[in-house]
Structures are given as structure tokens and as C-alpha cells.
XYZ file of C-alpha atoms in Angstrom:
493
model
C 121.559 87.464 71.610
C 123.144 89.514 74.103
C 125.914 92.005 73.354
C 129.342 90.834 72.962
C 131.166 90.249 76.237
C 134.235 91.832 77.729
C 137.051 89.478 77.612
C 137.046 86.893 80.044
C 138.593 87.879 83.392
C 139.529 85.798 86.699
C 136.282 87.628 89.177
C 139.181 88.203 91.436
C 141.394 89.374 89.141
C 144.335 92.265 90.055
C 142.952 94.713 92.811
C 140.684 97.940 91.475
C 139.313 100.720 93.314
C 135.952 97.885 93.963
C 138.732 95.884 95.552
C 140.305 98.299 97.033
C 140.272 97.230 101.133
C 140.116 99.948 103.080
C 141.200 101.163 106.844
C 138.842 99.513 109.747
C 137.361 102.616 110.980
C 136.939 103.618 107.128
C 134.735 101.205 106.549
C 132.844 100.726 109.661
C 131.998 104.948 109.128
C 131.436 104.133 105.411
C 129.183 100.889 105.802
C 127.280 102.680 108.552
C 126.510 105.463 105.771
C 124.676 102.753 103.719
C 122.955 100.974 106.697
C 121.143 104.843 107.417
C 120.396 105.800 103.600
C 118.649 102.432 103.596
C 117.095 101.696 107.084
C 113.802 103.576 106.799
C 113.275 101.503 103.166
C 114.247 98.419 104.903
C 112.163 98.211 107.985
C 108.816 99.529 106.375
C 107.950 96.466 104.757
C 107.971 94.320 107.612
C 106.228 97.310 109.823
C 103.173 97.021 106.724
C 102.853 93.505 105.983
C 103.342 92.369 110.081
C 100.225 95.686 110.383
C 97.886 93.828 108.029
C 98.295 90.729 109.335
C 97.587 92.334 112.698
C 100.209 90.948 114.556
C 100.705 91.543 117.946
C 103.781 94.476 118.758
C 106.531 91.329 119.387
C 105.672 89.168 116.535
C 106.301 92.615 114.364
C 109.299 93.536 116.032
C 110.546 89.926 115.363
C 110.096 89.986 111.290
C 111.888 93.772 111.366
C 115.193 91.857 113.072
C 114.664 89.385 110.577
C 114.660 91.608 107.859
C 117.438 93.340 109.404
C 119.556 90.068 109.511
C 118.674 89.145 106.246
C 119.163 92.519 104.419
C 123.240 91.989 106.244
C 123.767 88.662 105.202
C 122.724 88.244 101.870
C 124.304 92.227 101.577
C 127.498 89.910 101.923
C 126.644 87.268 99.813
C 126.160 89.786 96.565
C 129.201 92.024 97.654
C 131.173 89.514 98.717
C 130.322 86.854 96.616
C 130.029 83.040 97.358
C 132.306 80.604 95.351
C 131.971 81.117 91.560
C 128.244 81.230 91.156
C 126.638 83.905 93.618
C 127.552 87.466 93.987
C 127.720 90.161 91.594
C 131.177 91.156 93.587
C 130.588 95.147 93.625
C 128.737 97.726 96.043
C 125.530 96.707 96.698
C 123.251 97.132 99.102
C 120.194 94.230 99.034
C 116.793 95.105 101.210
C 113.352 93.789 100.980
C 111.919 95.328 97.790
C 108.281 97.637 97.666
C 107.076 95.439 94.575
C 106.408 92.375 97.081
C 103.732 94.296 98.951
C 100.666 94.606 96.585
C 100.568 90.412 96.599
C 101.768 89.954 100.409
C 99.007 92.124 101.557
C 96.681 90.052 99.665
C 97.656 86.508 100.338
C 97.647 88.825 103.986
C 93.966 88.681 103.591
C 93.170 85.892 102.601
C 92.563 83.552 105.307
C 93.547 79.960 103.279
C 97.093 81.506 103.488
C 98.450 83.859 105.737
C 101.746 84.319 107.479
C 102.918 80.764 105.958
C 101.278 80.800 103.083
C 102.940 84.471 102.237
C 106.526 82.690 103.413
C 106.115 79.308 101.591
C 105.207 81.359 98.291
C 108.630 83.752 99.118
C 110.402 80.238 99.442
C 108.623 79.193 96.340
C 109.718 82.213 94.123
C 113.283 82.115 95.366
C 113.703 78.688 94.033
C 112.294 79.285 90.192
C 113.944 82.906 90.785
C 117.169 81.003 91.245
C 117.131 78.810 88.424
C 116.203 81.655 85.804
C 118.613 84.456 87.305
C 121.063 82.986 84.343
C 117.942 83.174 81.501
C 117.121 87.020 82.719
C 118.870 88.812 80.608
C 117.441 87.224 78.012
C 114.073 88.745 78.267
C 115.050 91.828 78.906
C 113.149 92.345 75.582
C 109.738 91.769 77.169
C 110.548 94.731 79.308
C 111.124 98.055 78.282
C 110.944 101.493 79.362
C 107.490 101.630 78.185
C 106.356 98.247 80.670
C 108.373 98.733 83.156
C 107.845 102.509 83.458
C 104.114 101.949 84.163
C 104.951 98.614 86.252
C 106.425 101.397 88.576
C 103.947 103.905 89.236
C 101.701 101.002 89.718
C 103.866 100.296 92.342
C 103.865 103.938 93.981
C 100.582 104.993 93.583
C 99.411 101.254 95.100
C 101.656 101.817 97.977
C 100.665 105.516 98.496
C 97.246 104.077 99.948
C 99.465 102.274 102.867
C 101.036 106.240 103.804
C 98.335 107.861 103.233
C 96.396 104.933 106.128
C 99.661 105.388 107.878
C 98.840 109.492 108.275
C 95.023 109.287 109.235
C 95.557 106.050 111.160
C 94.280 103.504 110.045
C 92.473 102.251 107.112
C 88.501 103.873 105.852
C 86.541 101.244 107.777
C 88.141 102.745 111.080
C 86.540 106.661 110.338
C 83.605 105.679 111.787
C 82.713 103.820 115.290
C 79.881 102.478 117.353
C 78.270 105.190 119.194
C 79.362 104.867 122.932
C 76.228 106.195 124.152
C 74.339 103.991 122.599
C 76.173 101.063 123.600
C 76.237 102.903 127.137
C 72.060 103.100 127.027
C 72.038 99.054 126.315
C 73.536 98.683 129.072
C 71.736 101.040 131.096
C 68.992 99.226 129.958
C 70.076 95.539 130.675
C 70.758 96.149 134.409
C 67.212 98.060 135.002
C 65.815 95.257 132.949
C 64.325 97.922 130.317
C 63.406 97.338 126.703
C 66.312 97.198 124.994
C 66.510 100.339 122.376
C 66.197 99.991 119.182
C 69.671 98.562 116.716
C 71.509 98.816 115.595
C 74.002 101.558 116.443
C 74.376 104.580 115.014
C 77.957 105.387 113.582
C 79.918 108.359 114.581
C 82.883 109.729 113.656
C 85.923 108.217 115.257
C 87.993 110.689 117.205
C 91.431 108.914 116.297
C 90.988 108.526 112.871
C 92.732 111.405 111.174
C 92.756 113.109 114.223
C 94.451 116.894 113.894
C 97.723 116.462 116.429
C 98.276 113.341 114.457
C 97.880 114.698 110.635
C 100.393 117.757 112.436
C 102.881 115.515 113.762
C 103.007 113.653 110.479
C 102.988 116.586 108.303
C 106.105 118.259 110.758
C 108.035 114.900 109.459
C 107.448 115.698 105.772
C 108.711 119.090 106.342
C 111.942 117.994 108.154
C 112.034 115.322 105.221
C 111.580 118.306 102.421
C 114.262 120.586 104.493
C 116.750 118.137 104.420
C 116.151 117.007 101.058
C 116.456 120.935 99.540
C 118.923 121.888 102.436
C 121.542 119.443 103.249
C 124.156 118.187 101.555
C 126.085 114.149 100.197
C 125.527 112.261 102.816
C 122.733 114.578 104.971
C 120.193 114.571 101.992
C 120.736 111.036 101.701
C 119.351 110.553 104.941
C 115.962 112.787 104.841
C 113.624 110.449 105.377
C 115.143 108.518 108.412
C 116.141 112.105 109.815
C 112.168 112.779 108.896
C 111.268 109.681 111.249
C 114.060 110.430 113.858
C 112.461 114.044 114.404
C 108.623 113.498 114.568
C 109.459 110.493 117.069
C 110.864 112.971 119.726
C 108.050 115.394 119.015
C 105.501 112.510 119.752
C 107.371 111.547 122.609
C 107.562 114.120 124.176
C 103.673 115.052 123.649
C 103.257 111.949 125.190
C 102.496 110.015 121.746
C 104.570 107.306 121.859
C 106.162 104.951 124.585
C 109.363 102.729 124.288
C 108.636 100.571 127.543
C 108.712 97.973 125.569
C 112.066 98.913 123.893
C 113.715 98.407 127.672
C 111.864 95.176 128.040
C 112.697 93.781 125.271
C 116.383 91.162 125.102
C 119.592 92.392 124.819
C 120.589 89.849 122.673
C 118.225 86.786 120.528
C 119.225 84.955 118.048
C 116.698 84.863 114.665
C 115.784 81.510 114.008
C 113.949 80.061 111.275
C 110.340 79.395 110.651
C 109.818 81.313 114.014
C 105.776 81.376 112.586
C 105.515 77.834 111.994
C 106.390 75.701 109.147
C 105.432 77.024 105.704
C 102.414 76.087 103.095
C 102.596 75.946 99.899
C 100.259 77.490 97.317
C 101.048 77.376 93.622
C 98.609 80.430 92.470
C 100.994 82.413 95.426
C 104.556 81.496 94.433
C 103.477 82.418 90.942
C 102.153 85.457 91.461
C 105.618 85.883 93.905
C 107.464 84.960 90.940
C 105.957 87.071 88.364
C 106.905 89.733 90.947
C 110.401 88.503 91.579
C 111.218 88.294 87.303
C 110.184 92.021 87.831
C 112.475 92.724 90.654
C 115.301 90.596 88.626
C 114.946 92.826 85.796
C 115.486 96.167 87.707
C 118.346 94.819 89.060
C 119.926 94.075 85.897
C 119.700 97.528 84.442
C 121.376 98.536 88.650
C 124.156 96.231 87.487
C 124.987 97.688 84.606
C 124.905 101.038 85.793
C 126.751 100.570 88.361
C 129.538 98.739 86.650
C 129.641 101.860 84.073
C 130.016 103.979 87.431
C 132.927 101.824 89.523
C 134.467 101.105 86.160
C 133.844 97.554 85.754
C 132.857 95.666 82.660
C 129.708 93.953 83.834
C 129.725 90.224 81.739
C 127.107 87.920 81.654
C 127.934 85.773 84.125
C 128.526 88.796 86.393
C 125.142 89.348 85.845
C 123.644 85.613 86.215
C 125.224 85.837 89.475
C 123.896 88.555 90.551
C 120.572 87.703 89.615
C 121.180 84.517 91.765
C 121.548 86.085 94.612
C 118.429 88.122 94.213
C 116.781 84.206 94.197
C 119.151 82.552 96.789
C 118.266 86.089 99.526
C 114.560 85.287 98.601
C 114.970 81.972 100.203
C 116.935 82.835 103.052
C 114.011 85.468 103.592
C 111.134 83.112 103.653
C 113.313 80.850 105.282
C 113.954 83.101 108.106
C 110.284 84.656 108.300
C 110.964 87.623 106.130
C 110.570 88.505 102.598
C 112.162 88.802 98.763
C 115.108 90.559 98.279
C 116.887 93.182 95.976
C 119.073 95.568 95.225
C 118.744 98.766 97.308
C 119.026 101.301 94.224
C 119.904 104.345 96.571
C 123.040 103.588 97.659
C 124.096 103.547 94.595
C 123.425 107.429 94.863
C 125.367 107.075 98.169
C 128.304 105.344 95.930
C 128.498 108.347 93.131
C 128.069 110.705 96.377
C 130.696 109.829 98.729
C 133.188 108.502 95.777
C 133.831 105.416 97.371
C 134.083 102.720 95.296
C 134.752 99.250 97.276
C 132.850 96.513 97.945
C 134.055 96.166 101.268
C 132.152 99.262 102.480
C 128.730 96.946 101.794
C 130.325 93.602 103.475
C 130.766 96.254 106.375
C 127.971 97.449 105.991
C 126.492 93.720 105.917
C 128.054 93.119 109.254
C 126.497 95.372 110.793
C 122.968 95.084 109.960
C 123.593 91.354 111.079
C 124.547 92.268 114.037
C 121.268 94.967 114.481
C 119.167 91.959 113.593
C 120.103 90.011 116.623
C 119.698 93.135 119.055
C 115.975 93.058 119.517
C 115.408 96.467 120.935
C 116.674 97.863 117.589
C 113.871 96.194 116.395
C 111.127 97.224 118.980
C 112.357 100.393 118.870
C 111.620 100.687 115.084
C 108.181 98.921 115.744
C 106.542 101.574 118.764
C 107.251 104.547 116.386
C 103.618 105.717 115.510
C 101.843 105.073 112.490
C 101.191 108.850 111.630
C 104.807 109.684 112.002
C 105.540 106.924 109.240
C 102.805 108.341 107.174
C 105.118 111.341 106.602
C 107.984 109.420 105.851
C 105.494 107.097 103.396
C 104.086 109.686 101.700
C 107.775 110.702 99.643
C 109.027 106.861 100.156
C 106.348 105.817 98.054
C 105.466 108.879 96.180
C 109.365 108.500 94.954
C 108.372 105.461 93.431
C 106.119 106.503 91.430
C 108.008 109.292 90.499
C 110.746 107.085 89.148
C 108.028 105.400 87.330
C 107.285 108.517 85.836
C 110.246 109.434 85.135
C 110.577 106.363 82.989
C 108.111 107.103 81.292
C 109.278 110.611 80.436
C 111.760 108.889 78.016
C 109.091 106.747 76.260
C 108.166 107.715 72.585
C 104.823 108.862 71.741
C 105.773 111.139 69.306
C 106.407 108.761 66.713
C 104.381 105.517 68.412
C 101.111 106.476 69.568
C 100.709 102.395 70.428
C 102.832 103.685 73.589
C 99.901 105.695 75.092
C 97.624 102.912 75.249
C 100.501 100.234 76.705
C 100.553 102.960 79.708
C 97.147 104.331 79.549
C 95.417 100.155 80.171
C 98.240 98.727 81.972
C 97.983 101.535 85.121
C 93.802 100.491 84.568
C 94.169 97.029 85.071
C 96.899 98.445 88.028
C 93.896 100.585 89.618
C 91.536 97.554 89.298
C 92.129 96.470 93.468
C 92.774 100.156 94.180
C 89.520 101.768 93.234
C 87.149 99.032 92.720
C 88.433 96.177 96.271
C 85.850 93.565 95.334
C 85.934 93.263 91.221
C 86.830 89.721 91.720
C 84.355 88.927 94.261
C 82.447 86.225 91.419
C 86.218 85.158 90.396
C 87.871 81.576 91.529
C 89.436 82.184 95.240
C 92.486 80.424 94.246
C 93.424 83.586 92.204
C 93.424 85.906 94.856
C 96.812 86.619 95.492
C 97.119 87.240 91.472
C 93.597 89.284 90.597
C 94.368 91.212 94.149
C 97.891 92.467 92.934
C 97.975 95.517 91.257
C 101.312 95.540 90.673
C 100.569 91.983 88.593
C 97.975 92.907 86.912
C 99.986 96.391 85.377
C 102.545 93.903 85.139
C 101.310 91.381 82.665
C 98.634 93.512 81.013
C 101.511 96.364 80.307
C 103.979 92.940 78.667
C 100.935 91.681 76.538
C 100.221 94.818 75.282
C 103.455 95.879 74.283
C 104.082 92.291 72.448
C 100.905 92.974 70.703
C 101.851 96.369 69.852
C 105.517 96.677 69.257
C 107.000 93.065 69.447
C 110.284 92.519 70.929
C 112.746 95.238 71.324
C 116.461 93.950 69.563
C 118.505 92.384 72.413
C 121.163 95.623 72.465
C 117.992 98.019 72.716
C 116.949 96.326 75.655
C 120.369 96.287 77.594
C 121.057 99.848 76.436
C 117.493 100.602 77.593
C 117.606 98.725 81.298
C 121.495 100.607 81.680
C 120.220 103.858 80.925
C 117.008 103.261 82.919
C 118.299 102.222 86.070
C 115.420 102.593 88.759
C 114.289 100.933 92.307
C 110.484 99.752 93.083
C 112.412 99.255 96.692
């Protein structure tokens, strides 16, 4: 049974710090701070997935616009509320979760799914999540810290590959290219009517892969982020990653490595429209795979809601959690319709609430409006798409590494001394999670229909951690589960 609920009160009770309506100027300023804190994380997922799908720059920019628009819309629903079923009505920012990246990359590489299959899986998972929202707090017992810590560590470790590939200029198969001199010899032989040289073409090092000047810029971005994190105070420290990306882009532009011609050519205003990439296709395994991601995401959101409620001085009841989690599901449905991805609450913005001391949910409503406006200004998305990969690589090492560090922090609080079984749970779940990373073709003889599941280290880690914990430890009490969720507020975004 869930812990005893606080006395029932009207969700629109007398004004408190959470419901305080600040002057318009202050709302805009504080809302913009929240936008800047989450911006780098918000645009990362559409950049990762868009480039994995090999979409042209204009379509990647369209994904970014859709993401910003939906971030804003779902943030408004979460913070302001929609009727009596949706919205926790706390200062919460919503964005695309990193937890969804691994299965979506697997879907992107499956020719039977592709981009429409991804959006279909997102919509399907959103519908299921919406229906499951009232029951999620009852399955917290399946996700103690030994499970959530292992899963979040795997999320971060899996994403580190993306950060490294960004920094060096692409995946490892780009390290070698056919020797251009051989191609020239072949063409000369054809022109002369002579015998063609024996192939295949010899492979040589790709001069664009891991180029030292590009790596130097990635390192520069990393150094800027570290300096901002160490010497910045308050809000400045919270935008360290964004500051590093801006500084790296300026340096790359000065060196002639980036062009903003497409930004100038982009429209000034454009509505975000549904199904820009075609009608979604629905695959049962892909939907169930994404639903597993959403379960992990909603467990994270539950812990964040409980911790945020304590921070702002508002008791969080069972129906509050259900309303907040319904927005995770509704936001994911909206995301799939408008060509973007699964949504969750961003924990770094919770940190900003602590830094500023401003607890008003209207600040996040204002931030949501700002994001909606940004989403209909294509030049903003095109500018984000124009940022070179190696600049993003320096920032990605920090963003994704911090996700892994969060998992490690949670695992550091697990009892290994009095419960030796926890070591087996961590060891094996992380081991299973690493399978797609270290042996990409390990599932080549397994059913192709399971590809999106078998190639997602995050889901393999989640399933194995839950099952191993049940085998070794059984179910924790509801009181223990709620306390653990509150104490281990974290984010895989």
C-alpha cells in the first residue's frame, strides 16, 4: 500500500510560493534562465536521432523546431495544469529524455521501421503510459536504487559513444577511406583504354576523422565548461554546457569551420505541423520497447516530484503524482504527433529552483511560452543544426558523462556490505547493458522483430536488473520504495 496520503485539499488552494504570480518582467527573465539551463539537453536528442537517420540539415532543423515547440507546450501543461487530470502544478520543465536514444537508434538502423516507425512507437508508448500513470507508484517496489542506478549508469555509458563519435567526426567506420590515388589511377586507365589495376582499393587514414584541429576545438569546449562549472556562480554554473557550445561555435566560425548561410536562408516564422515525415507506422515490439523506456522515465519523474514537493513546501499526494505522470504520457503522444520524441521532467531545472529560491510554477509556464515561440522560429533551429559535430562532442562528453555519474552516485548508496547479492545485480545488469555496445552483431541470428529491444543496452539493463533484483531481494515495502525514490532524485535526461 502507498504511504498515508496527506489530507485532501483543492488543487487550486490558497496562494503559496508555488502559486505566486510574479511581475511580467521578472517572469520572463527567470523563465529565460530555465530555458537556457535546459537548452543544450533539449536539442541533443533530435540532433542525435536526426543524424543517425541521415536526414538532410533542413529536416534535422525541423526536428529541433518540433522539439522546442513540444517542450514548451508540455511544460505549460505540466506546470499550469489541464483540467483535473493533467499537470502536477509545480515548477517543472519538460524535455526529451536521453533514455529513449538507444532504442530509437536501434529503430533508425532497422529498415523496416525508420523515422515513421520511431514516431509510431513513441505515440503507442505514450498511450500506454497515459493509461499506466495512476499505477506507476505501485510498481516503485520493482525499481529500488540498485536497479535505477544500474540503468542510469548504462544510459550514460551508452551515450558516451555518441559524444566521442561527435568529437572525432563520425563512427569508427569513417576512420578509413579508399585511397583517392587508386581511384585516379582507375579513371586514367579507363580513359587510356588500358587494363584496370587490381582491386580492391587500398584503405588509408581519413584526414577528416579525428583531425587534430577539430579535436582541439572539442577540448576547448570541454575546458570552457569546466572553468564555468568551477568559477561560475549560481545561474552561470548551470549554463556551463551551453556556454561551452557557444564558445566553441564562435571559435569554429573564426577558423572558417562553420557556416550560418542556411540560418540566413531559413524562414523567419513557420508553424510546427503534425506528421511532417508521413503517417506513423506501428510495430508491436517497438511500442513495447519504448513503453519499457517510459516506465523507467516515470519512475524517475515520481522521485523528482516527491523531492521537488519537499523543496517548495507542497505536500505531494497520490493524485498529484498521477497527474504529473499523465503529462509524461500525454507529452509523449504529442511528441510523436508533432515529429519528436518521449518527454520527461528535467532534473537540472529543479536544481535551478534551489539556486534562485523562486518556487513559482508560473516561471516555468513563462519558460514554456518562450520555448513555444522558439519552436516557430526556424532560424533558431537552423542555428542549432549548424553547430559542428566536434563542438557538440566536447559538450557531449560532459552531458552524457554526467548521466553515468548520476547512476554511479545512486549505486554508491546501495548496501553491498550486508547484501552481497546487490553486487551480482549491478555486475550482470551493466554487463547485459554493454552487449550492444561491445558486440554490435551479437543478435544477428535472433529474430529481426526483436531488433529494437536486443540492440538497446538500456532496456537489456532494465529488464535484467528488475528480474535479478526480484530473484535475489524480492519486493521492497511501499514505504521503502517511496523513500528511496525521494532520496535518489536523478535524471537520465
